[in-house]
Tab-separated table of C-alpha atoms in Angstrom:
chain	number	residue	atom	x	y	z
A	1	MET	CA	16.975	4.583	1.683
A	2	ASN	CA	19.591	3.137	-0.623
A	3	SER	CA	18.362	-0.411	-0.072
A	4	THR	CA	15.117	0.401	-1.869
A	5	SER	CA	17.010	0.718	-5.155
A	6	ASN	CA	17.936	-2.964	-5.065
A	7	PHE	CA	14.511	-3.813	-3.696
A	8	PHE	CA	12.796	-2.098	-6.628
A	9	PHE	CA	14.451	-4.392	-9.138
A	10	THR	CA	14.231	-7.584	-7.112
A	11	LEU	CA	10.580	-6.845	-6.432
A	12	LEU	CA	10.031	-7.500	-10.113
A	13	LEU	CA	11.395	-10.978	-9.427
A	14	THR	CA	14.867	-10.892	-10.921
A	15	GLY	CA	14.926	-11.969	-14.527
A	16	LEU	CA	11.168	-11.994	-15.011
A	17	LEU	CA	11.100	-8.947	-17.256
A	18	VAL	CA	10.063	-9.754	-20.777
A	19	ALA	CA	9.799	-8.620	-24.380
A	20	CYS	CA	6.116	-9.216	-25.168
A	21	GLY	CA	5.576	-11.195	-28.346
A	22	SER	CA	3.130	-10.019	-30.955
A	23	SER	CA	4.068	-12.048	-34.031
A	24	SER	CA	1.263	-14.076	-35.580
A	25	SER	CA	3.428	-16.920	-36.895
A	26	GLY	CA	3.531	-20.339	-35.245
A	27	GLY	CA	1.848	-23.688	-34.955
A	28	ASP	CA	-1.819	-24.621	-34.714
A	29	SER	CA	-3.186	-25.416	-31.283
A	30	GLY	CA	-6.557	-26.429	-32.660
A	31	ASP	CA	-8.257	-23.765	-30.552
A	32	THR	CA	-9.606	-20.322	-31.267
A	33	ALA	CA	-7.105	-17.593	-30.385
A	34	ASP	CA	-7.738	-15.795	-27.125
A	35	ASP	CA	-7.820	-12.376	-28.760
A	36	PHE	CA	-7.927	-10.193	-25.680
A	37	SER	CA	-5.367	-8.231	-23.722
A	38	VAL	CA	-4.819	-8.180	-19.967
A	39	LYS	CA	-2.869	-4.948	-20.271
A	40	MET	CA	-5.001	-1.916	-19.513
A	41	GLU	CA	-3.068	0.503	-21.736
A	42	LEU	CA	-1.852	2.448	-18.735
A	43	PRO	CA	-0.449	5.885	-19.617
A	44	ASP	CA	3.254	6.560	-19.126
A	45	SER	CA	2.498	8.990	-16.322
A	46	LEU	CA	1.330	6.041	-14.210
A	47	THR	CA	4.153	3.624	-15.046
A	48	GLY	CA	7.118	5.895	-15.713
A	49	GLY	CA	7.160	4.727	-19.345
A	50	ASN	CA	8.799	1.739	-20.979
A	51	SER	CA	12.310	0.650	-20.084
A	52	ASN	CA	14.740	-0.698	-22.666
A	53	SER	CA	16.498	-2.942	-20.153
A	54	SER	CA	14.073	-5.837	-20.383
A	55	ARG	CA	14.807	-9.543	-20.235
A	56	ARG	CA	12.674	-12.426	-21.462
A	57	ILE	CA	10.405	-14.756	-19.573
A	58	ALA	CA	9.245	-17.970	-21.227
A	59	GLY	CA	11.609	-17.207	-24.079
A	60	LYS	CA	12.205	-20.900	-24.659
A	61	ILE	CA	8.485	-21.511	-25.146
A	62	ALA	CA	8.427	-18.655	-27.629
A	63	GLU	CA	11.209	-20.329	-29.613
A	64	ILE	CA	9.351	-23.648	-29.690
A	65	ALA	CA	6.220	-21.892	-30.834
A	66	GLY	CA	8.155	-20.049	-33.519
A	67	ARG	CA	7.155	-16.629	-32.236
A	68	GLY	CA	9.512	-13.710	-32.059
A	69	GLY	CA	9.242	-10.776	-29.686
A	70	SER	CA	7.986	-7.455	-30.959
A	71	GLY	CA	10.576	-5.581	-28.924
A	72	GLU	CA	7.921	-4.024	-26.688
A	73	PRO	CA	9.371	-4.486	-23.212
A	74	CYS	CA	7.367	-5.658	-20.241
A	75	SER	CA	9.603	-3.465	-18.144
A	76	TYR	CA	8.729	-0.012	-16.890
A	77	LEU	CA	10.834	2.777	-15.448
A	78	GLY	CA	8.692	3.226	-12.374
A	79	PRO	CA	9.690	6.042	-9.995
A	80	GLU	CA	12.016	8.783	-11.141
A	81	ASN	CA	14.117	8.334	-7.996
A	82	GLU	CA	14.733	4.597	-7.743
A	83	ASP	CA	16.647	5.042	-4.496
A	84	ASP	CA	13.543	6.446	-2.808
A	85	PRO	CA	10.294	5.255	-4.424
A	86	PHE	CA	8.321	6.475	-1.397
A	87	ARG	CA	9.574	10.045	-1.626
A	88	ASN	CA	6.097	11.354	-2.434
A	89	GLY	CA	2.709	10.030	-3.456
A	90	TYR	CA	3.467	10.248	-7.153
A	91	GLU	CA	6.757	8.348	-6.850
A	92	THR	CA	4.934	5.631	-4.897
A	93	THR	CA	2.235	5.510	-7.569
A	94	ARG	CA	4.706	4.921	-10.395
A	95	PHE	CA	6.653	2.441	-8.288
A	96	MET	CA	3.642	0.237	-7.624
A	97	ILE	CA	1.732	0.651	-10.889
A	98	SER	CA	4.857	-0.126	-12.934
A	99	ILE	CA	4.897	-3.520	-11.201
A	100	MET	CA	1.276	-4.076	-12.204
A	101	ALA	CA	2.022	-2.983	-15.787
A	102	THR	CA	4.887	-5.474	-15.981
A	103	TRP	CA	2.835	-8.427	-14.844
A	104	THR	CA	-0.204	-7.690	-16.979
A	105	CYS	CA	2.169	-7.532	-19.953
A	106	ILE	CA	3.691	-10.870	-18.947
A	107	ALA	CA	0.204	-12.359	-18.667
A	108	ASP	CA	-0.521	-11.112	-22.177
A	109	MET	CA	2.470	-12.872	-23.656
A	110	LEU	CA	1.745	-16.144	-21.924
A	111	ILE	CA	-1.861	-16.078	-23.087
A	112	GLU	CA	-0.661	-15.450	-26.643
A	113	LEU	CA	1.768	-18.353	-26.420
A	114	SER	CA	-0.989	-20.693	-25.355
A	115	ASP	CA	-2.664	-20.146	-28.729
A	116	VAL	CA	0.128	-21.884	-30.625
A	117	VAL	CA	0.909	-24.928	-28.483
A	118	PRO	CA	-1.234	-28.021	-27.825
A	119	ARG	CA	-3.735	-27.626	-24.971
A	120	ASP	CA	-3.671	-31.299	-24.017
A	121	GLY	CA	-2.055	-30.928	-20.582
A	122	MET	CA	1.073	-32.833	-21.565
A	123	ILE	CA	4.264	-31.586	-19.922
A	124	MET	CA	6.678	-30.464	-22.625
A	125	GLU	CA	10.364	-29.691	-22.269
A	126	THR	CA	12.048	-26.548	-23.473
A	127	ASP	CA	15.640	-26.422	-24.686
A	128	ASN	CA	16.748	-24.838	-21.392
A	129	ASP	CA	18.859	-27.785	-20.214
A	130	THR	CA	20.116	-27.550	-16.626
A	131	LEU	CA	23.337	-29.283	-17.741
A	132	SER	CA	24.000	-26.878	-20.598
A	133	PRO	CA	26.548	-24.040	-20.228
A	134	ASP	CA	23.778	-21.781	-21.609
A	135	TYR	CA	21.284	-22.783	-18.919
A	136	GLU	CA	19.217	-19.868	-17.573
A	137	SER	CA	17.761	-20.483	-14.117
A	138	ASP	CA	15.128	-17.796	-14.653
A	139	ASP	CA	13.757	-19.518	-17.785
A	140	PRO	CA	11.434	-22.537	-17.529
A	141	THR	CA	12.647	-26.016	-18.302
A	142	HIS	CA	9.152	-27.467	-18.840
A	143	TYR	CA	5.591	-26.281	-19.445
A	144	SER	CA	2.060	-27.480	-20.116
A	145	VAL	CA	-1.147	-25.934	-21.418
A	146	THR	CA	-4.554	-27.380	-20.562
A	147	ALA	CA	-7.994	-26.623	-21.976
A	148	ASP	CA	-10.010	-27.014	-18.765
A	149	SER	CA	-13.286	-26.288	-20.551
A	150	ASP	CA	-14.592	-24.622	-23.687
A	151	THR	CA	-13.823	-21.252	-22.083
A	152	GLN	CA	-10.997	-21.823	-19.562
A	153	VAL	CA	-7.283	-22.416	-20.241
A	154	THR	CA	-4.430	-23.015	-17.756
A	155	LEU	CA	-0.719	-22.665	-18.430
A	156	ARG	CA	1.894	-24.064	-16.060
A	157	MET	CA	5.635	-23.487	-16.165
A	158	PHE	CA	8.248	-25.472	-14.294
A	159	TYR	CA	11.767	-24.314	-13.429
A	160	GLY	CA	15.009	-26.087	-12.577
A	161	TYR	CA	14.070	-29.626	-13.663
A	162	PRO	CA	16.745	-31.712	-15.446
A	163	LEU	CA	15.597	-32.995	-18.817
A	164	ASP	CA	16.054	-36.595	-17.666
A	165	THR	CA	13.946	-35.999	-14.535
A	166	PRO	CA	10.961	-33.948	-15.738
A	167	PRO	CA	8.068	-32.841	-13.564
A	168	GLN	CA	5.065	-35.133	-13.499
A	169	ILE	CA	1.413	-34.295	-14.044
A	170	GLY	CA	0.125	-33.184	-10.673
A	171	ASP	CA	3.387	-31.566	-9.591
A	172	SER	CA	3.077	-27.922	-8.575
A	173	PRO	CA	4.537	-25.492	-11.120
A	174	GLN	CA	6.491	-22.421	-10.128
A	175	PHE	CA	4.423	-20.285	-12.495
A	176	TYR	CA	0.671	-20.709	-12.932
A	177	ILE	CA	-1.860	-18.728	-14.938
A	178	SER	CA	-5.463	-19.648	-15.673
A	179	TRP	CA	-8.104	-17.594	-17.452
A	180	ASN	CA	-11.723	-17.919	-18.479
A	181	LYS	CA	-13.087	-16.042	-21.487
A	182	THR	CA	-16.847	-16.179	-22.002
A	183	ASP	CA	-17.104	-13.493	-24.692
A	184	ALA	CA	-15.010	-10.836	-26.368
A	185	ASP	CA	-15.091	-8.499	-23.359
A	186	THR	CA	-15.573	-10.806	-20.385
A	187	VAL	CA	-12.425	-12.409	-19.024
A	188	GLN	CA	-11.467	-13.553	-15.538
A	189	GLY	CA	-8.139	-15.006	-14.541
A	190	ARG	CA	-5.432	-15.569	-11.965
A	191	MET	CA	-1.634	-15.667	-12.063
A	192	ILE	CA	0.452	-17.171	-9.245
A	193	VAL	CA	4.248	-17.066	-9.113
A	194	ASP	CA	6.413	-18.937	-6.618
A	195	ALA	CA	9.167	-16.342	-6.587
A	196	SER	CA	11.250	-18.181	-4.007
A	197	ALA	CA	11.660	-21.150	-6.368
A	198	ILE	CA	12.461	-19.250	-9.574
A	199	ASP	CA	16.128	-18.363	-9.980
A	200	ALA	CA	16.698	-19.305	-6.340
A	201	ASP	CA	20.472	-18.934	-6.645
A	202	ASP	CA	20.186	-15.196	-7.282
A	203	ARG	CA	17.358	-14.539	-4.843
A	204	GLU	CA	17.987	-12.081	-2.019
A	205	PRO	CA	16.591	-13.001	1.401
A	206	ASP	CA	14.275	-9.974	1.527
A	207	ASP	CA	12.769	-10.503	-1.945
A	208	PRO	CA	9.045	-11.330	-2.194
A	209	ASP	CA	8.461	-15.056	-1.994
A	210	MET	CA	4.996	-15.302	-3.577
A	211	MET	CA	2.889	-13.229	-5.982
A	212	ARG	CA	-0.717	-13.455	-7.079
A	213	MET	CA	-2.597	-11.337	-9.608
A	214	ASP	CA	-6.344	-11.582	-10.237
A	215	PHE	CA	-7.943	-9.931	-13.259
A	216	ASP	CA	-11.597	-9.377	-14.058
A	217	PHE	CA	-12.554	-7.640	-17.302
A	218	THR	CA	-15.996	-6.682	-18.612
A	219	ALA	CA	-17.136	-4.342	-21.369
A	220	GLN	CA	-17.559	-1.559	-18.810
A	221	GLN	CA	-14.590	-2.057	-16.490
A	222	ARG	CA	-11.197	-3.746	-16.336
A	223	MET	CA	-9.666	-4.552	-12.966
A	224	ALA	CA	-6.388	-6.158	-11.864
A	225	ASP	CA	-5.603	-6.902	-8.223
A	226	MET	CA	-2.070	-7.911	-7.217
A	227	TYR	CA	-0.811	-9.378	-3.947
A	228	LEU	CA	2.877	-9.704	-3.028
A	229	ARG	CA	3.921	-11.658	0.066
A	230	PHE	CA	7.210	-11.385	1.938
A	231	ASP	CA	8.614	-13.908	4.354
A	232	GLN	CA	10.376	-13.391	7.676
A	233	TYR	CA	13.627	-12.344	6.029
A	234	ASN	CA	12.226	-9.014	4.846
A	235	ARG	CA	12.838	-6.565	7.682
A	236	TRP	CA	10.165	-3.994	6.840
A	237	ALA	CA	7.260	-5.475	4.860
A	238	ASN	CA	4.795	-8.354	5.263
A	239	GLY	CA	3.052	-7.710	1.963
A	240	PHE	CA	1.957	-5.328	-0.771
A	241	ARG	CA	-1.337	-5.000	-2.540
A	242	ILE	CA	-1.903	-3.026	-5.739
A	243	GLN	CA	-5.310	-2.658	-7.389
A	244	VAL	CA	-5.863	-0.873	-10.697
A	245	THR	CA	-9.273	-0.277	-12.300
A	246	ARG	CA	-10.043	1.127	-15.732
A	247	ASP	CA	-13.564	2.521	-16.203
A	248	ASP	CA	-14.401	2.272	-19.896
A	249	SER	CA	-17.761	3.945	-19.362
A	250	ALA	CA	-16.167	7.160	-18.022
A	251	SER	CA	-15.353	10.275	-20.011
A	252	PRO	CA	-11.827	10.006	-21.499
A	253	LEU	CA	-11.033	13.299	-19.777
A	254	GLY	CA	-12.386	12.165	-16.421
A	255	GLN	CA	-11.615	9.422	-13.906
A	256	VAL	CA	-10.750	6.550	-16.228
A	257	PHE	CA	-8.016	4.950	-14.111
A	258	THR	CA	-8.170	4.437	-10.359
A	259	ALA	CA	-5.291	2.827	-8.481
A	260	ARG	CA	-5.097	1.926	-4.828
A	261	GLY	CA	-2.123	0.550	-2.966
A	262	LEU	CA	-1.353	-0.685	0.533
A	263	ILE	CA	1.889	-1.792	2.183
A	264	ASP	CA	1.564	-3.928	5.294
A	265	MET	CA	4.695	-2.884	7.146
A	266	SER	CA	6.630	-4.927	9.701
A	267	GLY	CA	9.238	-2.282	10.511
A	268	GLN	CA	10.700	1.067	9.544
A	269	PHE	CA	12.503	1.631	6.240
A	270	LEU	CA	15.112	3.426	8.335
A	271	PRO	CA	15.295	1.802	11.774
A	272	LEU	CA	16.280	4.385	14.383
A	273	PRO	CA	17.015	4.100	18.108
A	274	GLY	CA	13.999	4.874	20.257
A	275	ILE	CA	11.451	4.279	17.466
A	276	SER	CA	9.491	1.036	17.722
A	277	GLU	CA	6.283	2.112	15.970
A	278	ILE	CA	5.254	0.271	12.799
A	279	PRO	CA	4.434	2.624	9.897
A	280	GLN	CA	1.480	2.385	7.554
A	281	ILE	CA	1.552	3.424	3.890
A	282	GLN	CA	-1.418	3.647	1.536
A	283	PHE	CA	-2.121	5.542	-1.661
A	284	PHE	CA	-4.967	6.434	-4.004
A	285	THR	CA	-4.408	7.662	-7.573
A	286	VAL	CA	-6.673	8.768	-10.404
A	287	SER	CA	-5.926	9.545	-14.044
A	288	ASP	CA	-7.750	10.332	-17.254
A	289	LEU	CA	-7.127	8.374	-20.448
A	290	LEU	CA	-4.259	10.671	-21.472
A	291	GLY	CA	-2.439	10.424	-18.148
A	292	ASN	CA	-3.345	13.657	-16.379
A	293	GLY	CA	-4.054	12.763	-12.779
A	294	ALA	CA	-3.478	13.126	-9.079
A	295	ALA	CA	-2.223	10.976	-6.227
A	296	ILE	CA	-2.760	11.098	-2.508
A	297	GLU	CA	-0.556	9.152	-0.118
A	298	GLU	CA	-1.169	8.691	3.584
A	299	ILE	CA	1.857	7.768	5.677
A	300	GLN	CA	1.500	7.113	9.400
A	301	ASP	CA	4.293	6.766	11.972
A	302	LEU	CA	7.286	6.924	9.636
A	303	SER	CA	10.793	7.543	10.953
A	304	LEU	CA	12.848	10.422	9.549
A	305	PRO	CA	16.446	11.324	10.373
A	306	LEU	CA	17.269	14.912	9.381
A	307	ILE	CA	20.992	14.807	8.713
A	308	VAL	CA	22.111	18.310	7.816
A	309	ASN	CA	25.750	17.503	7.018
A	310	ILE	CA	26.979	13.964	7.512
A	311	PHE	CA	30.608	14.959	7.048
A	312	GLN	CA	30.405	17.591	9.770
A	313	ASN	CA	28.383	15.305	12.075
A	314	ASN	CA	25.552	17.832	11.980
A	315	HIS	CA	22.339	15.963	12.771
A	316	LEU	CA	19.097	17.859	13.405
A	317	GLY	CA	17.564	14.819	15.052
A	318	ASP	CA	15.317	11.791	14.539
A	319	TYR	CA	11.556	12.165	14.168
A	320	LEU	CA	8.400	10.110	13.939
A	321	PHE	CA	5.765	11.691	11.726
A	322	THR	CA	2.468	11.246	9.913
A	323	LYS	CA	2.076	12.926	6.528
A	324	ARG	CA	-0.638	13.539	3.957
A	325	ASP	CA	0.920	13.891	0.517
A	326	ILE	CA	-1.003	15.299	-2.492
A	327	TYR	CA	0.563	15.395	-5.944
A	328	PHE	CA	-1.164	16.488	-9.170
A	329	PHE	CA	0.669	15.412	-12.332
A	330	GLU	CA	0.353	15.962	-16.073
A	331	ASP	CA	0.540	13.466	-18.913
A	332	ASP	CA	4.201	14.374	-19.483
A	333	GLN	CA	4.921	13.311	-15.861
A	334	ASP	CA	5.630	16.875	-14.734
A	335	TRP	CA	4.147	18.229	-11.514
A	336	GLU	CA	1.174	20.571	-11.473
A	337	TYR	CA	0.490	20.875	-7.747
A	338	ILE	CA	2.425	19.466	-4.764
A	339	ASN	CA	1.178	19.745	-1.209
A	340	LYS	CA	2.558	17.774	1.724
A	341	THR	CA	1.207	18.302	5.229
A	342	VAL	CA	2.613	16.796	8.408
A	343	THR	CA	-0.374	16.210	10.670
A	344	ASP	CA	1.459	14.664	13.621
A	345	SER	CA	5.101	14.405	14.671
A	346	GLN	CA	7.411	13.772	17.605
A	347	TYR	CA	11.059	14.461	18.317
A	348	ARG	CA	12.867	11.203	19.131
A	349	GLY	CA	16.374	12.382	19.999
A	350	ALA	CA	19.863	12.332	18.397
A	351	ARG	CA	20.058	16.104	17.703
A	352	ASN	CA	23.585	17.507	17.888
A	353	THR	CA	23.348	20.635	15.698
A	354	ALA	CA	25.163	23.524	17.356
A	355	ALA	CA	22.991	26.290	18.819
A	356	SER	CA	24.954	28.971	16.960
A	357	GLY	CA	28.134	29.611	15.009
A	358	GLY	CA	27.223	27.662	11.884
A	359	SER	CA	27.702	28.594	8.231
A	360	TRP	CA	25.917	28.285	4.909
A	361	LEU	CA	29.176	27.923	2.948
A	362	PRO	CA	30.401	25.385	3.727
A	363	PHE	CA	26.919	24.058	4.457
A	364	ASN	CA	26.909	23.464	8.183
A	365	PRO	CA	24.125	25.638	9.656
A	366	SER	CA	23.436	25.982	13.366
A	367	LEU	CA	20.030	25.992	15.067
A	368	ASP	CA	19.695	29.781	15.014
A	369	MET	CA	20.321	29.813	11.247
A	370	ILE	CA	17.778	27.033	10.652
A	371	ILE	CA	15.209	28.958	12.723
A	372	GLY	CA	15.690	32.003	10.509
A	373	ALA	CA	15.754	30.084	7.227
A	374	LEU	CA	12.551	28.165	7.979
A	375	ALA	CA	10.766	31.078	9.695
A	376	LEU	CA	10.316	29.100	12.899
A	377	ASP	CA	9.433	30.683	16.225
A	378	SER	CA	12.431	32.562	17.581
A	379	ASP	CA	12.552	30.290	20.649
A	380	TYR	CA	12.187	27.064	18.680
A	381	PHE	CA	14.323	24.072	19.768
A	382	SER	CA	13.895	25.192	23.398
A	383	GLY	CA	11.352	24.653	26.150
A	384	SER	CA	8.579	22.449	24.782
A	385	LYS	CA	9.098	23.452	21.153
A	386	CYS	CA	10.604	20.335	19.587
A	387	ALA	CA	13.373	20.248	22.183
A	388	GLN	CA	12.533	17.312	24.476
A	389	LEU	CA	11.714	13.699	23.665
A	390	ASN	CA	8.199	13.255	22.229
A	391	ASP	CA	7.716	17.029	21.737
A	392	ASP	CA	5.471	18.100	18.848
A	393	CYS	CA	7.602	19.102	15.839
A	394	ASN	CA	4.894	19.869	13.272
A	395	GLN	CA	6.121	23.424	12.690
A	396	LEU	CA	9.629	22.204	11.873
A	397	LEU	CA	8.627	19.298	9.647
A	398	ASN	CA	5.999	21.248	7.758
A	399	ALA	CA	8.608	23.935	7.112
A	400	VAL	CA	11.041	21.252	5.930
A	401	PHE	CA	8.573	19.840	3.408
A	402	VAL	CA	7.214	23.236	2.312
A	403	ASP	CA	10.620	24.832	1.744
A	404	GLY	CA	12.521	21.809	0.498
A	405	PHE	CA	15.012	21.798	3.353
A	406	ALA	CA	17.460	18.864	3.672
A	407	ASP	CA	16.812	17.689	0.096
A	408	GLN	CA	13.042	17.453	0.520
A	409	GLU	CA	10.827	18.411	-2.405
A	410	LYS	CA	9.108	21.783	-2.053
A	411	ASN	CA	5.378	22.318	-1.914
A	412	GLN	CA	4.466	24.241	-5.055
A	413	GLY	CA	1.621	25.183	-7.390
A	414	SER	CA	-2.039	25.476	-6.485
A	415	ASP	CA	-4.999	23.119	-6.392
A	416	PRO	CA	-6.671	23.264	-9.853
A	417	LEU	CA	-10.038	22.451	-8.239
A	418	ASP	CA	-11.102	20.146	-11.059
A	419	TRP	CA	-12.429	16.565	-11.178
A	420	ARG	CA	-9.179	15.300	-9.667
A	421	SER	CA	-9.694	17.389	-6.540
A	422	ALA	CA	-13.155	15.906	-6.126
A	423	ALA	CA	-11.802	12.392	-6.653
A	424	LEU	CA	-9.114	12.795	-3.988
A	425	ALA	CA	-11.629	14.282	-1.566
A	426	ALA	CA	-13.668	11.068	-1.942
A	427	ALA	CA	-10.650	8.729	-1.829
A	428	THR	CA	-11.168	5.270	-0.359
A	429	TYR	CA	-8.242	3.061	0.593
A	430	LEU	CA	-7.590	-0.660	0.607
A	431	ASP	CA	-8.006	-2.096	4.088
A	432	SER	CA	-6.018	-5.333	3.721
A	433	VAL	CA	-3.168	-6.823	1.693
A	434	TYR	CA	-4.709	-10.302	1.937
A	435	PRO	CA	-7.121	-11.784	-0.631
A	436	ASN	CA	-9.369	-13.070	2.171
A	437	GLY	CA	-8.938	-9.881	4.217
A	438	VAL	CA	-7.391	-11.712	7.195
A	439	ASP	CA	-4.223	-13.669	6.372
A	440	TRP	CA	-2.372	-15.472	3.568
A	441	SER	CA	-4.283	-18.759	4.056
A	442	GLY	CA	-5.181	-20.202	0.660
A	443	ALA	CA	-3.946	-17.125	-1.186
A	444	PHE	CA	-1.524	-18.993	-3.441
A	445	GLU	CA	-3.354	-22.231	-4.113
A	446	GLN	CA	-2.873	-23.067	-7.779
A	447	SER	CA	-6.488	-23.233	-8.770
A	448	PHE	CA	-8.958	-20.831	-10.282
A	449	THR	CA	-12.737	-21.081	-10.409
A	450	PRO	CA	-14.311	-18.153	-12.276
A	451	ASN	CA	-17.306	-16.399	-10.860
A	452	PRO	CA	-20.621	-17.439	-12.440
């Protein structure tokens, strides 16, 4: 799944990684500072920790406002294995929550910047001149901040406009964020990014084209809900949804954070001959305030080629499988309990592993050796035992995941039977990637009306 490495970085919308500002210097906007944070102080075990390879968004606005960055990056390491962020439920968790952490951090910086620029709705230019040799296509050329009411503020950023042909009031920005703060703890807001229009020259065809993030904070609970849309050029995904909730009324050593994720797939990560099924991927994760938690991932109808030795043309075959993946993790991001169970599987052809005569060194085992190593039935790979098309192969694939065969991670540890076990047993999943539950209609309209 090498393509997922590039996808991981472009999913963060190339160039939109930022050093969040925290300086208090700058001009006077005439308004009271919006002293709240959209970030939910997610523990490193959920995000992978901070990355030092961040870039700036809205850096030109920061310069105008006279605010320097604190050096805290809005960039997170995400999964440990960037080439395969769907390797297990925990990798998927860090992959998706690191995206959420990035964008809540970006929202924080933009909200801070709005405190030190006029909120009169006038479109202002930055010093990012499209004709300059220092022009950065992933930085805005113009922006505006509007006080919509005593409690609501909207910031718009425009990209790619020449200084002599600025955007006009009423033109759609490429970056929109609006928030409504009614008291110290009650904030609602929405961020919308037209990813296809920002840094279009460096955009890959399968990158997400639109993003929306809603946030709703009260004194008891903070929630952020993110939607990522892909267009027809992405070969395997229609959209992602990531929802993270922080329960501030819970015990710090209990279920403080709950994250749910859903990928609406359009094809297989690894397209294989004879497999036309569309997979489904969803996850549910819980964590205490320190970062001790557990993740459960449900994967249905995923393709899996088991290549034993590519150089020796030793291929154990292609499979379609459904897996339930449980992963308990500690605050230092180490595993505590790993349990993967294949609940359904089918053989889909392409096996050419020799029946016998293989070797362990060099690594080129034959079927009889694999049977012995994985403790399979002595007559496995014959008759109806994972030998013919569409045969059940649960025994093989469960052995593969349990024993770590073919570079799979082993099942290990034991269920601690604590609050995390109870939380996973009661897991509920997202049922749609769309804000309206049906389709993308109206999802990215640049308007926000807070709930009463």
